[in-house]
Amino acid sequence: MRIFSGIRPTGSLHLGNYLGAIKQWIDLQETHECVFCIVDLHAITTPYDKKELQKNIFETLIVYLAAGINPEKSVIFVQSHIKEHPELAWLLGTITPLGELQRMTQFKEKSKTNKAYINAGLLSYPVLMAADILLYRAEAVPVGKDQGQHVELTRSIAKKFNQKFGQTFKEPESLIPKEGAKIMSLTDPKKKMSKSDDPKSCIFLFDSPEDIQRKIMSAQTDSGKDVIYNVTKKPGISNLFTIYSLLANKTTQDLEKEFKGKNYGEFKKSLAKIVIDYLEPFRRKQKELSLREVYLQEILKQSQSRALTIAQETMREVKEKMGLL
Ligand code: TYM
């Protein structure tokens, strides 16, 4: 079974990206053929600084490697380096109903936050995402909760293609983790942690120990004093519970017992230590990798040729089936 997933290089990656997506990838690469993409063509659908884009692409690659993606096992490449992605997206766009795209939650949200930048690329974003997945005939897509709707649309595009042009694609499933699929903002636990938000609301994977400590200690908590997990009544502390539980590999019940009678401050202090220790190897590897540009370029080059072989084969079949060859 082949796995595909990707991340937009729009800024530093955070604990939400890690717990919702990357952490699953590390386990999956042991048992499956995995293709992980840095989706730069998606990144340009919202306002961006062209001088920062290449830097962000390399930073995303460094995160993949520092978190434990093994380039000898998994394919890691940059989306715009393989022109079959936009090519397939164009073809799939011709069978995707406009109404389906207009009802996508991410399109509606991003149109609201970027009112001066509602472009056609933002609308057809999920078609390019479907092309990413179907180009590699991936059967499963490990993502956080917010991307589930896009994977659903990919399934319906695959189905439609098969009905119209003959069986070609399997309908890919999303792999959304039971815990950690939606890590919330530290400053507003009703919103998801997001790269484009205030840096205080996110723990970035390469944050310094001092920044981690400061952000966790000032994270919004709830009324009352008890350190208990209750998402509806105590969304702030419950979000911290989720992070604690996933990084320390303890259940929320165990943590409740451990912190019975203690206060929010003690819980946060302990969590800050857990996060700082967990991310220590990430910071160390980031320092090493950022000095090895030639090595990073080589990984992308080698992976690209592996990805291209699969992509070209799919495109040949798709074009033939659509009467373009
Ligand atoms: P992106 O770059 O917004 O996010 C990358 C991954 O991180 C997950 N994620 C979260 N998970 C838990 N809590 C959060 N607060 C949180 N924030 C983000 C996302 O669900 C995602 O898995 N459209 C995609 C990129 C993409 C893609 C693809 C993914 C393009 N083509 C093909 C899978 C397959 C996106 O914008 O992700």
Tab-separated table of C-alpha atoms and ligand atoms in Angstrom:
chain	number	residue	atom	x	y	z
A	1	MET	CA	0.000	0.000	0.000
A	2	ARG	CA	1.415	3.393	-0.972
A	3	ILE	CA	1.090	6.405	1.337
A	4	PHE	CA	1.146	10.050	0.243
A	5	SER	CA	1.137	13.229	2.284
A	6	GLY	CA	2.457	16.775	2.144
A	7	ILE	CA	2.895	20.065	3.954
A	8	ARG	CA	2.827	23.644	2.643
A	9	PRO	CA	6.148	25.466	3.095
A	10	THR	CA	4.469	28.591	4.420
A	11	GLY	CA	6.524	29.090	7.585
A	12	SER	CA	7.897	27.234	10.564
A	13	LEU	CA	6.167	23.953	11.335
A	14	HIS	CA	4.565	23.471	14.734
A	15	LEU	CA	3.434	20.772	17.151
A	16	GLY	CA	0.046	20.555	15.369
A	17	ASN	CA	1.736	19.640	12.081
A	18	TYR	CA	3.866	17.124	13.925
A	19	LEU	CA	1.161	15.451	16.040
A	20	GLY	CA	-1.513	15.571	13.324
A	21	ALA	CA	0.632	14.430	10.409
A	22	ILE	CA	4.397	13.904	10.643
A	23	LYS	CA	4.356	11.640	13.718
A	24	GLN	CA	2.201	9.148	11.795
A	25	TRP	CA	4.525	9.315	8.802
A	26	ILE	CA	7.504	8.170	10.881
A	27	ASP	CA	5.712	4.956	11.862
A	28	LEU	CA	4.187	4.364	8.430
A	29	GLN	CA	7.513	4.505	6.598
A	30	GLU	CA	8.567	1.338	8.473
A	31	THR	CA	5.768	-0.702	6.949
A	32	HIS	CA	4.699	1.094	3.759
A	33	GLU	CA	6.046	2.722	0.654
A	34	CYS	CA	5.790	6.434	1.494
A	35	VAL	CA	5.892	9.557	-0.648
A	36	PHE	CA	6.175	12.883	1.212
A	37	CYS	CA	5.898	16.122	-0.669
A	38	ILE	CA	6.712	19.759	0.069
A	39	VAL	CA	3.722	21.373	-1.601
A	40	ASP	CA	5.045	24.731	-2.773
A	41	LEU	CA	2.350	25.187	-5.453
A	42	HIS	CA	-0.250	25.105	-2.689
A	43	ALA	CA	1.798	27.576	-0.634
A	44	ILE	CA	1.431	30.332	-3.247
A	45	THR	CA	-2.381	30.369	-3.145
A	46	THR	CA	-2.224	32.655	-0.087
A	47	PRO	CA	-0.076	35.817	0.180
A	48	TYR	CA	3.625	34.935	0.426
A	49	ASP	CA	7.061	36.496	0.199
A	50	LYS	CA	8.922	35.155	-2.846
A	51	LYS	CA	12.286	35.750	-1.138
A	52	GLU	CA	11.228	33.469	1.721
A	53	LEU	CA	9.804	30.598	-0.340
A	54	GLN	CA	13.044	28.686	-1.078
A	55	LYS	CA	14.126	29.134	2.545
A	56	ASN	CA	10.791	27.726	3.728
A	57	ILE	CA	11.081	24.772	1.343
A	58	PHE	CA	14.469	23.863	2.831
A	59	GLU	CA	13.226	24.424	6.356
A	60	THR	CA	10.340	22.031	5.691
A	61	LEU	CA	12.763	19.459	4.308
A	62	ILE	CA	14.914	19.855	7.433
A	63	VAL	CA	11.832	19.300	9.629
A	64	TYR	CA	10.994	16.089	7.738
A	65	LEU	CA	14.531	14.789	8.270
A	66	ALA	CA	14.949	16.051	11.845
A	67	ALA	CA	11.633	14.455	12.824
A	68	GLY	CA	12.819	11.111	11.509
A	69	ILE	CA	11.770	10.697	7.874
A	70	ASN	CA	14.406	8.479	6.352
A	71	PRO	CA	15.239	9.515	2.766
A	72	GLU	CA	16.482	6.018	2.011
A	73	LYS	CA	13.071	4.576	2.836
A	74	SER	CA	10.719	7.387	1.822
A	75	VAL	CA	10.528	9.589	-1.239
A	76	ILE	CA	10.781	13.310	-0.340
A	77	PHE	CA	10.417	15.897	-3.087
A	78	VAL	CA	9.185	19.363	-4.004
A	79	GLN	CA	5.816	19.496	-5.787
A	80	SER	CA	6.745	22.152	-8.390
A	81	HIS	CA	9.726	20.057	-9.526
A	82	ILE	CA	7.307	17.559	-11.086
A	83	LYS	CA	5.128	19.238	-13.683
A	84	GLU	CA	2.765	16.255	-13.772
A	85	HIS	CA	1.120	17.627	-10.578
A	86	PRO	CA	-0.426	20.731	-12.180
A	87	GLU	CA	-0.969	18.784	-15.408
A	88	LEU	CA	-3.097	16.131	-13.698
A	89	ALA	CA	-4.826	18.832	-11.627
A	90	TRP	CA	-5.978	20.506	-14.844
A	91	LEU	CA	-7.417	17.243	-16.163
A	92	LEU	CA	-9.153	16.405	-12.876
A	93	GLY	CA	-10.503	19.956	-12.721
A	94	THR	CA	-12.567	19.222	-15.806
A	95	ILE	CA	-14.561	16.576	-13.914
A	96	THR	CA	-14.813	18.393	-10.557
A	97	PRO	CA	-18.104	20.234	-9.966
A	98	LEU	CA	-17.614	23.913	-9.119
A	99	GLY	CA	-20.148	23.664	-6.270
A	100	GLU	CA	-18.022	21.012	-4.520
A	101	LEU	CA	-15.054	23.393	-4.466
A	102	GLN	CA	-17.102	26.343	-3.266
A	103	ARG	CA	-18.364	24.424	-0.244
A	104	MET	CA	-14.875	23.431	1.020
A	105	THR	CA	-14.322	24.736	4.555
A	106	GLN	CA	-10.688	25.707	3.943
A	107	PHE	CA	-11.649	27.752	0.863
A	108	LYS	CA	-14.326	29.589	2.831
A	109	GLU	CA	-11.988	30.253	5.775
A	110	LYS	CA	-9.029	31.366	3.676
A	111	SER	CA	-11.270	33.588	1.527
A	112	LYS	CA	-12.397	35.297	4.727
A	113	THR	CA	-8.867	35.870	6.062
A	114	ASN	CA	-7.361	36.913	2.693
A	115	LYS	CA	-10.171	39.010	1.220
A	116	ALA	CA	-7.851	40.783	-1.227
A	117	TYR	CA	-6.390	37.511	-2.513
A	118	ILE	CA	-9.306	35.219	-3.397
A	119	ASN	CA	-7.763	33.679	-6.491
A	120	ALA	CA	-8.798	30.770	-8.701
A	121	GLY	CA	-5.843	28.779	-7.331
A	122	LEU	CA	-7.321	28.971	-3.838
A	123	LEU	CA	-10.607	27.596	-5.153
A	124	SER	CA	-9.019	24.753	-7.126
A	125	TYR	CA	-6.532	23.995	-4.305
A	126	PRO	CA	-8.266	20.665	-3.452
A	127	VAL	CA	-8.078	19.533	-7.094
A	128	LEU	CA	-4.293	19.963	-7.006
A	129	MET	CA	-4.293	18.054	-3.732
A	130	ALA	CA	-6.315	15.256	-5.390
A	131	ALA	CA	-3.779	15.252	-8.242
A	132	ASP	CA	-0.900	14.945	-5.716
A	133	ILE	CA	-2.485	11.885	-4.162
A	134	LEU	CA	-3.803	10.181	-7.308
A	135	LEU	CA	-0.614	10.750	-9.316
A	136	TYR	CA	1.094	8.262	-6.993
A	137	ARG	CA	-2.018	6.039	-6.751
A	138	ALA	CA	-1.755	6.409	-2.992
A	139	GLU	CA	-4.218	4.367	-0.991
A	140	ALA	CA	-3.875	6.197	2.305
A	141	VAL	CA	-3.229	9.810	3.262
A	142	PRO	CA	-2.062	10.575	6.824
A	143	VAL	CA	-3.286	14.089	7.706
A	144	GLY	CA	-4.762	16.151	10.529
A	145	LYS	CA	-8.513	16.600	10.852
A	146	ASP	CA	-8.690	19.817	8.809
A	147	GLN	CA	-7.578	18.003	5.641
A	148	GLY	CA	-10.132	15.184	5.933
A	149	GLN	CA	-12.642	17.006	3.725
A	150	HIS	CA	-10.073	17.383	0.940
A	151	VAL	CA	-9.286	13.669	1.030
A	152	GLU	CA	-13.032	12.948	0.830
A	153	LEU	CA	-13.202	15.117	-2.296
A	154	THR	CA	-10.206	13.214	-3.707
A	155	ARG	CA	-12.190	9.996	-3.240
A	156	SER	CA	-15.137	11.402	-5.097
A	157	ILE	CA	-12.923	12.707	-7.939
A	158	ALA	CA	-11.271	9.262	-8.230
A	159	LYS	CA	-14.677	7.596	-8.338
A	160	LYS	CA	-15.927	9.968	-10.988
A	161	PHE	CA	-12.825	9.459	-13.111
A	162	ASN	CA	-13.201	5.676	-12.884
A	163	GLN	CA	-16.890	5.856	-13.859
A	164	LYS	CA	-16.236	8.139	-16.813
A	165	PHE	CA	-12.992	6.734	-18.184
A	166	GLY	CA	-12.647	3.212	-16.728
A	167	GLN	CA	-11.112	1.838	-13.537
A	168	THR	CA	-7.847	3.727	-12.920
A	169	PHE	CA	-7.594	4.911	-9.319
A	170	LYS	CA	-8.254	3.313	-5.946
A	171	GLU	CA	-10.199	5.650	-3.674
A	172	PRO	CA	-7.667	6.795	-1.047
A	173	GLU	CA	-8.531	6.788	2.640
A	174	SER	CA	-7.518	9.467	5.078
A	175	LEU	CA	-5.552	8.377	8.142
A	176	ILE	CA	-6.528	10.835	10.851
A	177	PRO	CA	-5.020	10.099	14.281
A	178	LYS	CA	-7.469	9.427	17.138
A	179	GLU	CA	-5.622	11.903	19.364
A	180	GLY	CA	-3.799	15.014	18.171
A	181	ALA	CA	-5.728	15.445	14.898
A	182	LYS	CA	-6.583	19.005	15.909
A	183	ILE	CA	-4.117	20.656	18.262
A	184	MET	CA	-5.490	23.992	19.384
A	185	SER	CA	-3.903	27.437	19.641
A	186	LEU	CA	-2.169	28.195	22.951
A	187	THR	CA	-3.625	31.695	23.061
A	188	ASP	CA	-7.152	30.788	21.955
A	189	PRO	CA	-8.019	27.120	22.525
A	190	LYS	CA	-11.171	27.460	20.409
A	191	LYS	CA	-9.025	27.921	17.274
A	192	LYS	CA	-6.648	25.369	15.781
A	193	MET	CA	-2.894	25.929	16.095
A	194	SER	CA	-1.921	27.529	12.811
A	195	LYS	CA	1.337	28.607	11.117
A	196	SER	CA	-0.231	31.866	9.986
A	197	ASP	CA	-1.347	32.874	13.490
A	198	ASP	CA	0.481	34.788	16.245
A	199	PRO	CA	3.813	32.967	17.040
A	200	LYS	CA	2.777	32.911	20.739
A	201	SER	CA	-0.096	30.586	19.821
A	202	CYS	CA	2.201	27.885	18.386
A	203	ILE	CA	5.063	25.760	19.646
A	204	PHE	CA	7.368	25.581	16.654
A	205	LEU	CA	9.418	22.419	16.317
A	206	PHE	CA	12.675	24.383	16.417
A	207	ASP	CA	11.684	26.798	19.201
A	208	SER	CA	14.355	27.432	21.852
A	209	PRO	CA	13.798	25.944	25.346
A	210	GLU	CA	13.217	29.482	26.668
A	211	ASP	CA	10.504	30.182	24.084
A	212	ILE	CA	8.806	26.843	24.754
A	213	GLN	CA	8.838	27.501	28.490
A	214	ARG	CA	7.454	31.031	28.054
A	215	LYS	CA	4.703	30.002	25.606
A	216	ILE	CA	3.492	27.088	27.722
A	217	MET	CA	3.551	29.028	30.985
A	218	SER	CA	1.453	31.797	29.385
A	219	ALA	CA	-0.923	29.443	27.493
A	220	GLN	CA	-4.567	30.269	28.087
A	221	THR	CA	-6.195	28.055	30.700
A	222	ASP	CA	-9.714	27.895	32.024
A	223	SER	CA	-11.716	28.954	35.051
A	224	GLY	CA	-11.494	26.669	38.079
A	225	LYS	CA	-8.329	25.178	39.532
A	226	ASP	CA	-8.567	21.446	38.967
A	227	VAL	CA	-6.168	19.885	36.511
A	228	ILE	CA	-8.705	17.719	34.685
A	229	TYR	CA	-9.327	16.772	31.077
A	230	ASN	CA	-12.668	18.057	29.794
A	231	VAL	CA	-12.673	19.404	26.245
A	232	THR	CA	-15.982	21.266	26.479
A	233	LYS	CA	-15.598	22.766	29.944
A	234	LYS	CA	-11.819	23.178	29.985
A	235	PRO	CA	-10.605	23.492	26.366
A	236	GLY	CA	-7.324	25.222	27.324
A	237	ILE	CA	-5.988	22.718	29.824
A	238	SER	CA	-7.420	19.814	27.770
A	239	ASN	CA	-5.373	20.886	24.757
A	240	LEU	CA	-2.273	20.860	26.963
A	241	PHE	CA	-3.311	17.415	28.239
A	242	THR	CA	-3.432	16.115	24.658
A	243	ILE	CA	0.057	17.434	23.916
A	244	TYR	CA	1.401	16.035	27.200
A	245	SER	CA	-0.206	12.657	26.688
A	246	LEU	CA	1.114	12.230	23.123
A	247	LEU	CA	4.653	13.352	23.859
A	248	ALA	CA	5.028	11.529	27.175
A	249	ASN	CA	3.120	8.462	25.984
A	250	LYS	CA	0.774	8.541	28.987
A	251	THR	CA	-3.027	8.453	28.980
A	252	THR	CA	-4.978	11.535	30.030
A	253	GLN	CA	-6.382	9.469	32.942
A	254	ASP	CA	-2.845	8.710	34.167
A	255	LEU	CA	-2.013	12.398	33.939
A	256	GLU	CA	-5.142	13.375	35.852
A	257	LYS	CA	-4.055	11.022	38.654
A	258	GLU	CA	-0.499	12.324	38.579
A	259	PHE	CA	-1.633	15.967	38.888
A	260	LYS	CA	-4.479	15.469	41.350
A	261	GLY	CA	-4.368	18.264	43.931
A	262	LYS	CA	-1.761	20.210	41.934
A	263	ASN	CA	-2.367	23.496	40.146
A	264	TYR	CA	-2.214	24.642	36.499
A	265	GLY	CA	1.241	26.175	37.045
A	266	GLU	CA	2.731	22.867	38.216
A	267	PHE	CA	1.144	21.028	35.290
A	268	LYS	CA	2.451	23.577	32.797
A	269	LYS	CA	5.948	23.506	34.258
A	270	SER	CA	6.072	19.747	33.921
A	271	LEU	CA	4.658	19.915	30.362
A	272	ALA	CA	7.258	22.522	29.364
A	273	LYS	CA	10.010	20.124	30.430
A	274	ILE	CA	8.426	17.257	28.459
A	275	VAL	CA	8.164	19.391	25.300
A	276	ILE	CA	11.685	20.831	25.647
A	277	ASP	CA	13.195	17.353	26.080
A	278	TYR	CA	11.119	15.855	23.253
A	279	LEU	CA	12.172	18.554	20.813
A	280	GLU	CA	15.842	18.620	21.853
A	281	PRO	CA	16.967	16.152	19.133
A	282	PHE	CA	14.966	18.179	16.561
A	283	ARG	CA	16.936	21.330	17.411
A	284	ARG	CA	20.233	19.432	17.370
A	285	LYS	CA	19.541	17.842	13.962
A	286	GLN	CA	18.331	21.149	12.575
A	287	LYS	CA	21.690	22.731	13.439
A	288	GLU	CA	23.571	19.874	11.758
A	289	LEU	CA	21.369	19.733	8.669
A	290	SER	CA	21.273	23.445	8.021
A	291	LEU	CA	25.042	23.279	7.355
A	292	ARG	CA	24.660	20.473	4.790
A	293	GLU	CA	23.038	22.119	1.805
A	294	VAL	CA	24.670	19.819	-0.755
A	295	TYR	CA	23.331	16.770	1.085
A	296	LEU	CA	19.826	18.279	1.152
A	297	GLN	CA	19.954	19.066	-2.582
A	298	GLU	CA	21.087	15.502	-3.271
A	299	ILE	CA	18.131	14.032	-1.337
A	300	LEU	CA	15.695	16.089	-3.386
A	301	LYS	CA	17.406	15.178	-6.633
A	302	GLN	CA	17.410	11.430	-5.996
A	303	SER	CA	13.865	11.339	-4.661
A	304	GLN	CA	12.625	13.412	-7.573
A	305	SER	CA	13.680	10.809	-10.073
A	306	ARG	CA	11.886	8.075	-8.078
A	307	ALA	CA	8.723	10.193	-7.896
A	308	LEU	CA	8.905	11.178	-11.566
A	309	THR	CA	8.901	7.566	-12.765
A	310	ILE	CA	5.592	6.885	-10.979
A	311	ALA	CA	4.092	10.251	-11.983
A	312	GLN	CA	4.884	9.832	-15.685
A	313	GLU	CA	3.436	6.351	-15.787
A	314	THR	CA	0.153	7.537	-14.234
A	315	MET	CA	-0.047	10.506	-16.608
A	316	ARG	CA	0.428	8.263	-19.622
A	317	GLU	CA	-2.490	6.064	-18.535
A	318	VAL	CA	-4.717	9.035	-17.638
A	319	LYS	CA	-4.081	10.778	-20.957
A	320	GLU	CA	-4.714	7.605	-22.890
A	321	LYS	CA	-7.981	6.993	-21.052
A	322	MET	CA	-9.107	10.575	-21.603
A	323	GLY	CA	-8.397	10.373	-25.330
A	324	LEU	CA	-5.418	12.726	-25.210
A	325	LEU	CA	-2.888	10.228	-26.576
B	1	TYM	P1	-0.860	22.121	5.945
B	1	TYM	O1	0.459	22.546	5.413
B	1	TYM	O2	-1.834	23.149	6.351
B	1	TYM	O3	-0.654	21.185	7.198
B	1	TYM	C1	0.191	20.068	7.146
B	1	TYM	C2	-0.374	18.929	7.975
B	1	TYM	O4	-0.513	19.324	9.336
B	1	TYM	C3	-1.850	19.084	9.781
B	1	TYM	N1	-2.204	20.128	10.749
B	1	TYM	C4	-2.622	19.888	11.994
B	1	TYM	N2	-2.854	18.750	12.665
B	1	TYM	C5	-3.263	18.853	13.955
B	1	TYM	N3	-3.468	20.036	14.585
B	1	TYM	C6	-3.263	21.217	13.950
B	1	TYM	N4	-3.437	22.360	14.578
B	1	TYM	C7	-2.816	21.173	12.592
B	1	TYM	N5	-2.509	22.124	11.681
B	1	TYM	C8	-2.132	21.466	10.556
B	1	TYM	C9	-2.698	19.167	8.518
B	1	TYM	O5	-3.914	18.485	8.678
B	1	TYM	C10	-1.781	18.505	7.508
B	1	TYM	O6	-1.876	17.097	7.574
B	1	TYM	N6	-3.467	20.820	1.897
B	1	TYM	C11	-2.463	20.352	2.826
B	1	TYM	C12	-1.162	19.973	2.149
B	1	TYM	C13	-1.298	19.002	1.033
B	1	TYM	C14	-1.520	17.607	1.168
B	1	TYM	C15	-1.546	17.117	-0.179
B	1	TYM	C16	-1.718	16.777	2.246
B	1	TYM	C17	-1.208	19.297	-0.293
B	1	TYM	N7	-1.344	18.122	-1.017
B	1	TYM	C18	-1.777	15.763	-0.412
B	1	TYM	C19	-1.933	15.423	2.000
B	1	TYM	C20	-1.959	14.935	0.667
B	1	TYM	C21	-2.188	21.468	3.826
B	1	TYM	O7	-2.436	22.600	3.572
B	1	TYM	O8	-1.552	21.092	4.927
